[in-house]
Tab-separated table of C-alpha atoms and ligand atoms in Angstrom:
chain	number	residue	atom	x	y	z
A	20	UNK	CA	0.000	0.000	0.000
A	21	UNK	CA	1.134	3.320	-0.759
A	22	UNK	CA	2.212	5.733	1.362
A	23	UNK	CA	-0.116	8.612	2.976
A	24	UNK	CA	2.239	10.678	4.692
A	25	UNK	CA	1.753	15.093	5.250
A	26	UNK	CA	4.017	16.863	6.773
A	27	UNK	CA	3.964	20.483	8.056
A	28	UNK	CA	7.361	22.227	7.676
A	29	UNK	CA	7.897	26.002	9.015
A	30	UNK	CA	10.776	28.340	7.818
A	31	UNK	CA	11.879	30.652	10.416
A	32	UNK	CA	13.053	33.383	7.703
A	33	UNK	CA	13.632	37.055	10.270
A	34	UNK	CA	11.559	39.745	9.455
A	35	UNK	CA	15.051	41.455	8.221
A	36	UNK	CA	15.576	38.669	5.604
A	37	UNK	CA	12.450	40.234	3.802
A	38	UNK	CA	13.344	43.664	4.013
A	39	UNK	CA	16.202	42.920	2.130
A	40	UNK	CA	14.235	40.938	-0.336
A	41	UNK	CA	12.600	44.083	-0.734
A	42	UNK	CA	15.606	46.341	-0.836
A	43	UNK	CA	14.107	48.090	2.158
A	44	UNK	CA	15.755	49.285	5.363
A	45	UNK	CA	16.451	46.394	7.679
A	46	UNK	CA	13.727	47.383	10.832
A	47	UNK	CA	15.230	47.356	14.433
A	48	UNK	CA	13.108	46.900	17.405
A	49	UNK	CA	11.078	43.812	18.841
A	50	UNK	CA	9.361	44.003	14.964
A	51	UNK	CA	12.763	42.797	14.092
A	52	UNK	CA	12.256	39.746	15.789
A	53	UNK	CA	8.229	39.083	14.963
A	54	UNK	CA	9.328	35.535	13.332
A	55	UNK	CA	10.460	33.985	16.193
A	56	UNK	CA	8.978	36.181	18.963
A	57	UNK	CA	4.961	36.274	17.138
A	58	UNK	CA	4.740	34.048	14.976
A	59	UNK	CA	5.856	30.911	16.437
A	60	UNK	CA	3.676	30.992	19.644
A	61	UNK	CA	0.865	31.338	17.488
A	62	UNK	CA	2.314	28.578	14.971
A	63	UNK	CA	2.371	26.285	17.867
A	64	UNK	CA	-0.553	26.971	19.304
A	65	UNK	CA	-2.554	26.036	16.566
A	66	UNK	CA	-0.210	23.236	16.073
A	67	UNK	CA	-0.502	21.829	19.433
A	68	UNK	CA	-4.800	22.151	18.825
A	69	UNK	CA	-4.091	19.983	15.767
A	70	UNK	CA	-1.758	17.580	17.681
A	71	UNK	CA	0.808	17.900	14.769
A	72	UNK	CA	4.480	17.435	15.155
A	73	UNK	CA	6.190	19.768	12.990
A	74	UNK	CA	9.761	20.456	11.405
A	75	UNK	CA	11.103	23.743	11.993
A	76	UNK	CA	13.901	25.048	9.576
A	77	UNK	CA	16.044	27.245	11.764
A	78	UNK	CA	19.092	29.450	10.456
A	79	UNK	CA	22.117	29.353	12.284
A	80	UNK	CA	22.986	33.165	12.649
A	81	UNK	CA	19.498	33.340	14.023
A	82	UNK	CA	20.464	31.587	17.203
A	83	UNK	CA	23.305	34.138	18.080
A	84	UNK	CA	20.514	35.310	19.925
A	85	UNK	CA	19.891	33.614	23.299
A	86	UNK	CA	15.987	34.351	23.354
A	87	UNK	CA	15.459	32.627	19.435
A	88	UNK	CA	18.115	29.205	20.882
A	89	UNK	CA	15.131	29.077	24.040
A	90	UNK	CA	12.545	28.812	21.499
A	91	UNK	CA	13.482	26.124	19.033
A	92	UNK	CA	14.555	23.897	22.122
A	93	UNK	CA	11.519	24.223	23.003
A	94	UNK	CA	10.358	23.220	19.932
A	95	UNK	CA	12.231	20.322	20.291
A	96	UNK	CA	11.299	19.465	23.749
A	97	UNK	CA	7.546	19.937	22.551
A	98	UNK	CA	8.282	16.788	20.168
A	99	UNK	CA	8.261	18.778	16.667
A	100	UNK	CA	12.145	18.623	14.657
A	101	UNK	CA	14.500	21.298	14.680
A	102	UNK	CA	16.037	21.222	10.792
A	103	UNK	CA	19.227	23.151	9.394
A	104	UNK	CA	18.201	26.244	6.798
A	105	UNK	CA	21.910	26.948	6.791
A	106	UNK	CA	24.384	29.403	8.822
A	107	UNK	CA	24.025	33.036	7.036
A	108	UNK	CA	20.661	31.866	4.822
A	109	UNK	CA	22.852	33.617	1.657
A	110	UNK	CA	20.200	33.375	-1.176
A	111	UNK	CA	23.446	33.100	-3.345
A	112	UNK	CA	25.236	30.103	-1.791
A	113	UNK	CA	24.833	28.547	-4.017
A	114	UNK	CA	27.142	30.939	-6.083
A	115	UNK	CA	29.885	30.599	-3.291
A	116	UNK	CA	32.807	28.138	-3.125
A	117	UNK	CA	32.628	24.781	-2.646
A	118	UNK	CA	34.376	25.415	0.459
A	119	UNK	CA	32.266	27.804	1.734
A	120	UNK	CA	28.718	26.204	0.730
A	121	UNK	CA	30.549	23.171	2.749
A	122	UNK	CA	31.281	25.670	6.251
A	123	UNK	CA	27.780	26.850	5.995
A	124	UNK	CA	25.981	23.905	5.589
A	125	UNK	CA	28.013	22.959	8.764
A	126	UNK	CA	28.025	25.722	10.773
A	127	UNK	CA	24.196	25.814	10.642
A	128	UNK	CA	24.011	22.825	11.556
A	129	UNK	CA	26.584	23.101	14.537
A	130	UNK	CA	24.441	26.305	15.698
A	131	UNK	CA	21.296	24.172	16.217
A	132	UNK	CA	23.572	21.108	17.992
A	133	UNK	CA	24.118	24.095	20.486
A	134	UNK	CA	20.966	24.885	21.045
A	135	UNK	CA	18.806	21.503	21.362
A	136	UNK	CA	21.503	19.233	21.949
A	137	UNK	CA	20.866	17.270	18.858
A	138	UNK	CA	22.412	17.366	15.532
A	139	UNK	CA	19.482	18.423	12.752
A	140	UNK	CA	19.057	15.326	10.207
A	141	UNK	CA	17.257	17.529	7.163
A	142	UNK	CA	18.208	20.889	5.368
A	143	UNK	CA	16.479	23.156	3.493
A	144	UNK	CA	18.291	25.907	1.249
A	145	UNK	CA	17.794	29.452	1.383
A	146	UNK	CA	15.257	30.671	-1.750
A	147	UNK	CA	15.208	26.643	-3.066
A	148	UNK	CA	18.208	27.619	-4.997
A	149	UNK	CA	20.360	23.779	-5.336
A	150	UNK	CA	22.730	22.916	-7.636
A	151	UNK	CA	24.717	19.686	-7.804
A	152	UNK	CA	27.833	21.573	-5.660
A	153	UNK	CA	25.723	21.906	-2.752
A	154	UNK	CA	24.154	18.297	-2.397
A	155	UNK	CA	27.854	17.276	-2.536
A	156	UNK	CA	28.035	19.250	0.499
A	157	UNK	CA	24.896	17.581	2.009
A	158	UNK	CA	26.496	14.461	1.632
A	159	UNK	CA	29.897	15.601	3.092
A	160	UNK	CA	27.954	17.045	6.035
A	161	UNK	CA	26.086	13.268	6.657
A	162	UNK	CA	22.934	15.114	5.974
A	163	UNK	CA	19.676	12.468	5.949
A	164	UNK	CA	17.385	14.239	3.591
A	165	UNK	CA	17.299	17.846	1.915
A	166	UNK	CA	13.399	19.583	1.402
A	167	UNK	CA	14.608	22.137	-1.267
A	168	UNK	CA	13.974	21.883	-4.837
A	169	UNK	CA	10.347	23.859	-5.968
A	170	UNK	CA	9.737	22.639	-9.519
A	171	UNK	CA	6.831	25.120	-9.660
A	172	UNK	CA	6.746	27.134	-13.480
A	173	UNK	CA	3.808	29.661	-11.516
A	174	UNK	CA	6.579	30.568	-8.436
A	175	UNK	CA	9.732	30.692	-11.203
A	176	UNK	CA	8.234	32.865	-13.330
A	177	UNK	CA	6.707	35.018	-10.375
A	178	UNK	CA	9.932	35.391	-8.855
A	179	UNK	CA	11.420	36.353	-12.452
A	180	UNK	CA	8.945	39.263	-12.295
A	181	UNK	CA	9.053	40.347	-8.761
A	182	UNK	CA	13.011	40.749	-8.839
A	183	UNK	CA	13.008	42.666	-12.451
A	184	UNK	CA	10.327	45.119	-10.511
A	185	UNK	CA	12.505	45.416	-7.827
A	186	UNK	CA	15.280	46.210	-10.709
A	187	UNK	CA	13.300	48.556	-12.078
A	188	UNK	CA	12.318	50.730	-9.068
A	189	UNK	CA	16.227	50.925	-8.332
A	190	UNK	CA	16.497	49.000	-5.857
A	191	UNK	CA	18.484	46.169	-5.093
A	192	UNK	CA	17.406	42.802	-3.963
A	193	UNK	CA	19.655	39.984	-2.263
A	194	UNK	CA	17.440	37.379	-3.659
A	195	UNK	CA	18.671	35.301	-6.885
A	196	UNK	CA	17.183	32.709	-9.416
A	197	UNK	CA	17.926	28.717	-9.511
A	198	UNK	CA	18.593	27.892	-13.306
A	199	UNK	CA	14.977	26.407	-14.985
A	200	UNK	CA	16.421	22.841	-14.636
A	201	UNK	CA	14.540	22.390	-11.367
A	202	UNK	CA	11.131	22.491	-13.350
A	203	UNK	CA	12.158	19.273	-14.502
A	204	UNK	CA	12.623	17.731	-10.835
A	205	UNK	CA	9.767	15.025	-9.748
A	206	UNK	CA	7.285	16.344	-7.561
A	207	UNK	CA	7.753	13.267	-5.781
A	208	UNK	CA	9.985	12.367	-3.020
A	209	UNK	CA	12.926	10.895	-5.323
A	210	UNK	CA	16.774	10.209	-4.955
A	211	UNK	CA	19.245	12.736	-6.819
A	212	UNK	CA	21.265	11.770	-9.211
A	213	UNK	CA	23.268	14.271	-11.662
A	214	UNK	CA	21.922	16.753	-12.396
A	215	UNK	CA	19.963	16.599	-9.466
A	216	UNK	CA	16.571	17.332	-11.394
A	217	UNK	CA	17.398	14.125	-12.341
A	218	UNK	CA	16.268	10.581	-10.123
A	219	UNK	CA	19.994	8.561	-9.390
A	220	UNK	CA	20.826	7.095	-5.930
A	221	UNK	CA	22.053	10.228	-4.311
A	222	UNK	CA	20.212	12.208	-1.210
A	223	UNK	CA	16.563	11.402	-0.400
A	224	UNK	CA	14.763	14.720	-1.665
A	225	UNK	CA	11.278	15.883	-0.616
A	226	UNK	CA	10.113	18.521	-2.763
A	227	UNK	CA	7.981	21.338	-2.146
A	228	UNK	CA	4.390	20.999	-3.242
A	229	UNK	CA	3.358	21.511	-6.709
A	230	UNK	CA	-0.470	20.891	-7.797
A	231	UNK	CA	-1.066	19.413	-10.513
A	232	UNK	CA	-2.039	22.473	-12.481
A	233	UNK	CA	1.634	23.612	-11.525
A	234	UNK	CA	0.848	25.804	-8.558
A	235	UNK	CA	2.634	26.232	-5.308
A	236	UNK	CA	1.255	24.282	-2.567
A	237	UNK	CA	3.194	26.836	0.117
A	238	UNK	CA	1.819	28.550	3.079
A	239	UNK	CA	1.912	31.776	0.854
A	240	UNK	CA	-0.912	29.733	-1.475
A	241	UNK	CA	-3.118	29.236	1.444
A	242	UNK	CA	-3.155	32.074	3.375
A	243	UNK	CA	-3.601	34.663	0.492
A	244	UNK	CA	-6.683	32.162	-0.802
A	245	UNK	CA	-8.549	32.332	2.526
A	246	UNK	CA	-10.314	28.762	3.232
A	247	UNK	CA	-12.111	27.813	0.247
A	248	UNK	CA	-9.156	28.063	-1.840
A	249	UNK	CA	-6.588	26.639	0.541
A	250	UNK	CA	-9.169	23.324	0.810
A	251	UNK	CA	-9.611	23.506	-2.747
A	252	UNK	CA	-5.489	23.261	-3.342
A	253	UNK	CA	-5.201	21.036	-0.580
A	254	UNK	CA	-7.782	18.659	-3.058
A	255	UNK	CA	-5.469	18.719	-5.714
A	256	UNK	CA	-2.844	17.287	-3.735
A	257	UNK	CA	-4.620	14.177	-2.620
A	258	UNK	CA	-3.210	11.378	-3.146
A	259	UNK	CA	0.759	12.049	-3.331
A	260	UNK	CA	2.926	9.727	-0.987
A	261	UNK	CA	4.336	12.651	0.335
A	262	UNK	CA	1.562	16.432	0.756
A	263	UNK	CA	4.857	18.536	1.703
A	264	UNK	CA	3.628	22.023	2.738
A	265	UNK	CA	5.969	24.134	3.643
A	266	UNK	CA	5.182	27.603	5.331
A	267	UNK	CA	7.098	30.771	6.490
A	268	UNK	CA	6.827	31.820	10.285
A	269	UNK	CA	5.435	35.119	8.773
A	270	UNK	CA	2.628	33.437	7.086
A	271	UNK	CA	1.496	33.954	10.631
A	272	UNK	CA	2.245	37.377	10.900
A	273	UNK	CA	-0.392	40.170	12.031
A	274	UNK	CA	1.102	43.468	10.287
A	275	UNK	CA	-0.575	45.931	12.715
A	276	UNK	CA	-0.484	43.657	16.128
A	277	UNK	CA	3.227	42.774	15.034
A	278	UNK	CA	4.474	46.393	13.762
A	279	UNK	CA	5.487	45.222	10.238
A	280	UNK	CA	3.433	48.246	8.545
A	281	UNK	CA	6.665	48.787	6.614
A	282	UNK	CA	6.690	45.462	4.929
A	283	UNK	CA	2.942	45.165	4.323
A	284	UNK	CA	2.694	47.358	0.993
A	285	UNK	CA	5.070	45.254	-0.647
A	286	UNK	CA	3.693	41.354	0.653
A	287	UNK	CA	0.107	40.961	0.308
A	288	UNK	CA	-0.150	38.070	2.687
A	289	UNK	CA	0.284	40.478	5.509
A	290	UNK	CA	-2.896	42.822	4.454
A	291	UNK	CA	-4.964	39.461	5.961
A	292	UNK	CA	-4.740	39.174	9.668
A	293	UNK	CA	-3.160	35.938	11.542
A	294	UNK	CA	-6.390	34.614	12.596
A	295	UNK	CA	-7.752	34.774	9.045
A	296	UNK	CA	-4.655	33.278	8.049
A	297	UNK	CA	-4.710	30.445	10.751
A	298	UNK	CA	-8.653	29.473	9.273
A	299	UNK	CA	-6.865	28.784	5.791
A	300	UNK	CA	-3.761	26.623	7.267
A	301	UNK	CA	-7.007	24.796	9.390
A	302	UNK	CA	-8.949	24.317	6.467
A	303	UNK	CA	-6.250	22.572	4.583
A	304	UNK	CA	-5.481	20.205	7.642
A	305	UNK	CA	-8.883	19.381	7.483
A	306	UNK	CA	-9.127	18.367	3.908
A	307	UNK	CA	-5.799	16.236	4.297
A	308	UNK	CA	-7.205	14.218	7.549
A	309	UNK	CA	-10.470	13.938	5.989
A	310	UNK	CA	-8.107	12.152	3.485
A	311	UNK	CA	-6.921	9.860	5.868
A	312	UNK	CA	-3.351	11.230	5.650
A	313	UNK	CA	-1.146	11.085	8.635
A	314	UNK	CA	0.502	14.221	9.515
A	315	UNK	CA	4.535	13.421	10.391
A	316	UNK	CA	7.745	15.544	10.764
A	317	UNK	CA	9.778	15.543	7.474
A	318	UNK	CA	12.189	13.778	9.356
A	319	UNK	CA	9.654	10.751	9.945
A	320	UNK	CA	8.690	11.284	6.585
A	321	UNK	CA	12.002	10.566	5.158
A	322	UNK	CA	11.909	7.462	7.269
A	323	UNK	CA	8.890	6.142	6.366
A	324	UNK	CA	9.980	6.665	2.349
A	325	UNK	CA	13.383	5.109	2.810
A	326	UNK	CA	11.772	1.878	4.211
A	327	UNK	CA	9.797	1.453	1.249
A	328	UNK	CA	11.424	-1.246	-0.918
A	329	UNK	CA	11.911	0.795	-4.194
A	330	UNK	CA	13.253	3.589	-3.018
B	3	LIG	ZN1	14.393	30.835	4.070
């Protein structure tokens, strides 16, 4: 019998990273810290309602900070998985030397040891940008699965447009783009090979969700549809081994109670409050249980896959 796995994944991307996505001033103040400080209490709360175990994707340089270290041991003590999202989150690692991809990687990893006593098993890279030089690194770094590649045409070409608008108003953004290969990845869980858009025997890969009419299945989906939507996405995914939705702390972000008025013009996810946001993420649980999916940390996930006698 096939598998019938979901799993609930949560980058914990600092309201700074998206200011410079935006090219706008990087905010000081406790709205500099709404990821981990707002968004993850109400993350877990709802979590905890749903009795889900989830895998939080924590960047190193984050936990420089003794407050943000408190929290994702907690997450760990709480029974959800603390995963690496690398050291500096540099949307152009991937651009960087072998040797440095390889220290980040690492040092990421080493940051989160620190904190929760327990070295993360999965990695996710910063903007989905892979390439074959960093799942070398994966390996080197005894990595047990990676949850990065996004073959979603709808997101590339979005994010074609949003950083040539961000060109064209003059300012600069940190973000870059993965070549088009990764359209060609499965949208199944799937070992690399090379190229790895291509299946081989390398690292067990989870993508991010793609629906069948090639949209992304991500937080950002859900929350900008409002319920009807997110269930009716949620549909489309039915039936996958693996339903791999992956959100961003600040999908549960509440511009005015969190002071992110700055960032709101320029992300229209954060014109819809967090509890309107929270009834789209519920409504899509609700579809996959009504499915008679279990809901498991990607690092369970990975588990479950690997047992399965042709993978
Ligand atoms: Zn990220």
């Amino acid at each position: 019998m096939s598998l019938r796995l979901a799993s609930i994944s949560v980058d914990l991307d600092e309201v700074p990273l998206y200011a410079a996505i935006h090219g706008l001033a990087i905010p000081h103040g406790p709205s500099a810290h709404a990821a981990y400080d707002r968004c993850v209490p109400r993350l877990t709360e709802w979590l905890d309602d749903e009795s889900i175990r989830a895998t939080f994707f924590a960047i190193g340089k984050d936990l420089e900070r003794d407050e943000n270290c408190e929290t994702i041991s907690a997450l760990q003590l709480a029974g959800h998985e603390v995963a690496n999202h690398s050291y500096h989150h540099r949307y152009d690692l991937t651009r960087r030397t072998p040797a440095e991809i390889q220290e980040d990687v690492e040092r990421g990893a080493d940051a989160i040891e620190r904190a929760c006593g327990k070295r993360p098993i999965g990695f996710r890279a910063p903007g989905y940008t892979v390439t074959d030089a960093l799942f070398n690194a994966l390996d080197r770094a005894g990595v047990g699965y990676d949850s990065s590649v996004f073959p979603c045409p709808s997101y590339y070409a979005a994010k074609v447009a949003t950083l040539a608008g961000i060109r064209l108003r003059g300012r600069k953004s940190t973000s870059i783009l993965d070549t088009p290969f990764v359209l060609r990845a499965p949208r199944e869980p799937y070992r690399v090979g090379k190229p790895y858009w291509r299946r081989g025997n390398g690292l067990l890969e989870l993508p991010i969700g793609v629906t069948p009419l090639q949209l992304p299945y991500i937080g950002t989906s859900l929350v900008l549809g409002g319920e009807k939507i997110a269930a009716r996405l949620t549909r489309q995914m039915l039936g996958r081994e693996l339903i791999n939705l992956e959100l961003h702390a600040i999908d549960a972000a509440d511009a005015t109670e969190d002071g992110l008025a700055t960032l709101a013009p320029h992300r229209a996810d954060l014109r819809r409050t967090a509890a309107d946001k929270l009834g789209s993420l519920r409504a899509a649980i609700e579809v996959i249980r009504d499915a008679g999916y279990e809901l498991v940390t990607l690092e369970e996930a990975a588990r479950r896959i690997r047992a399965q006698p042709t993978q």
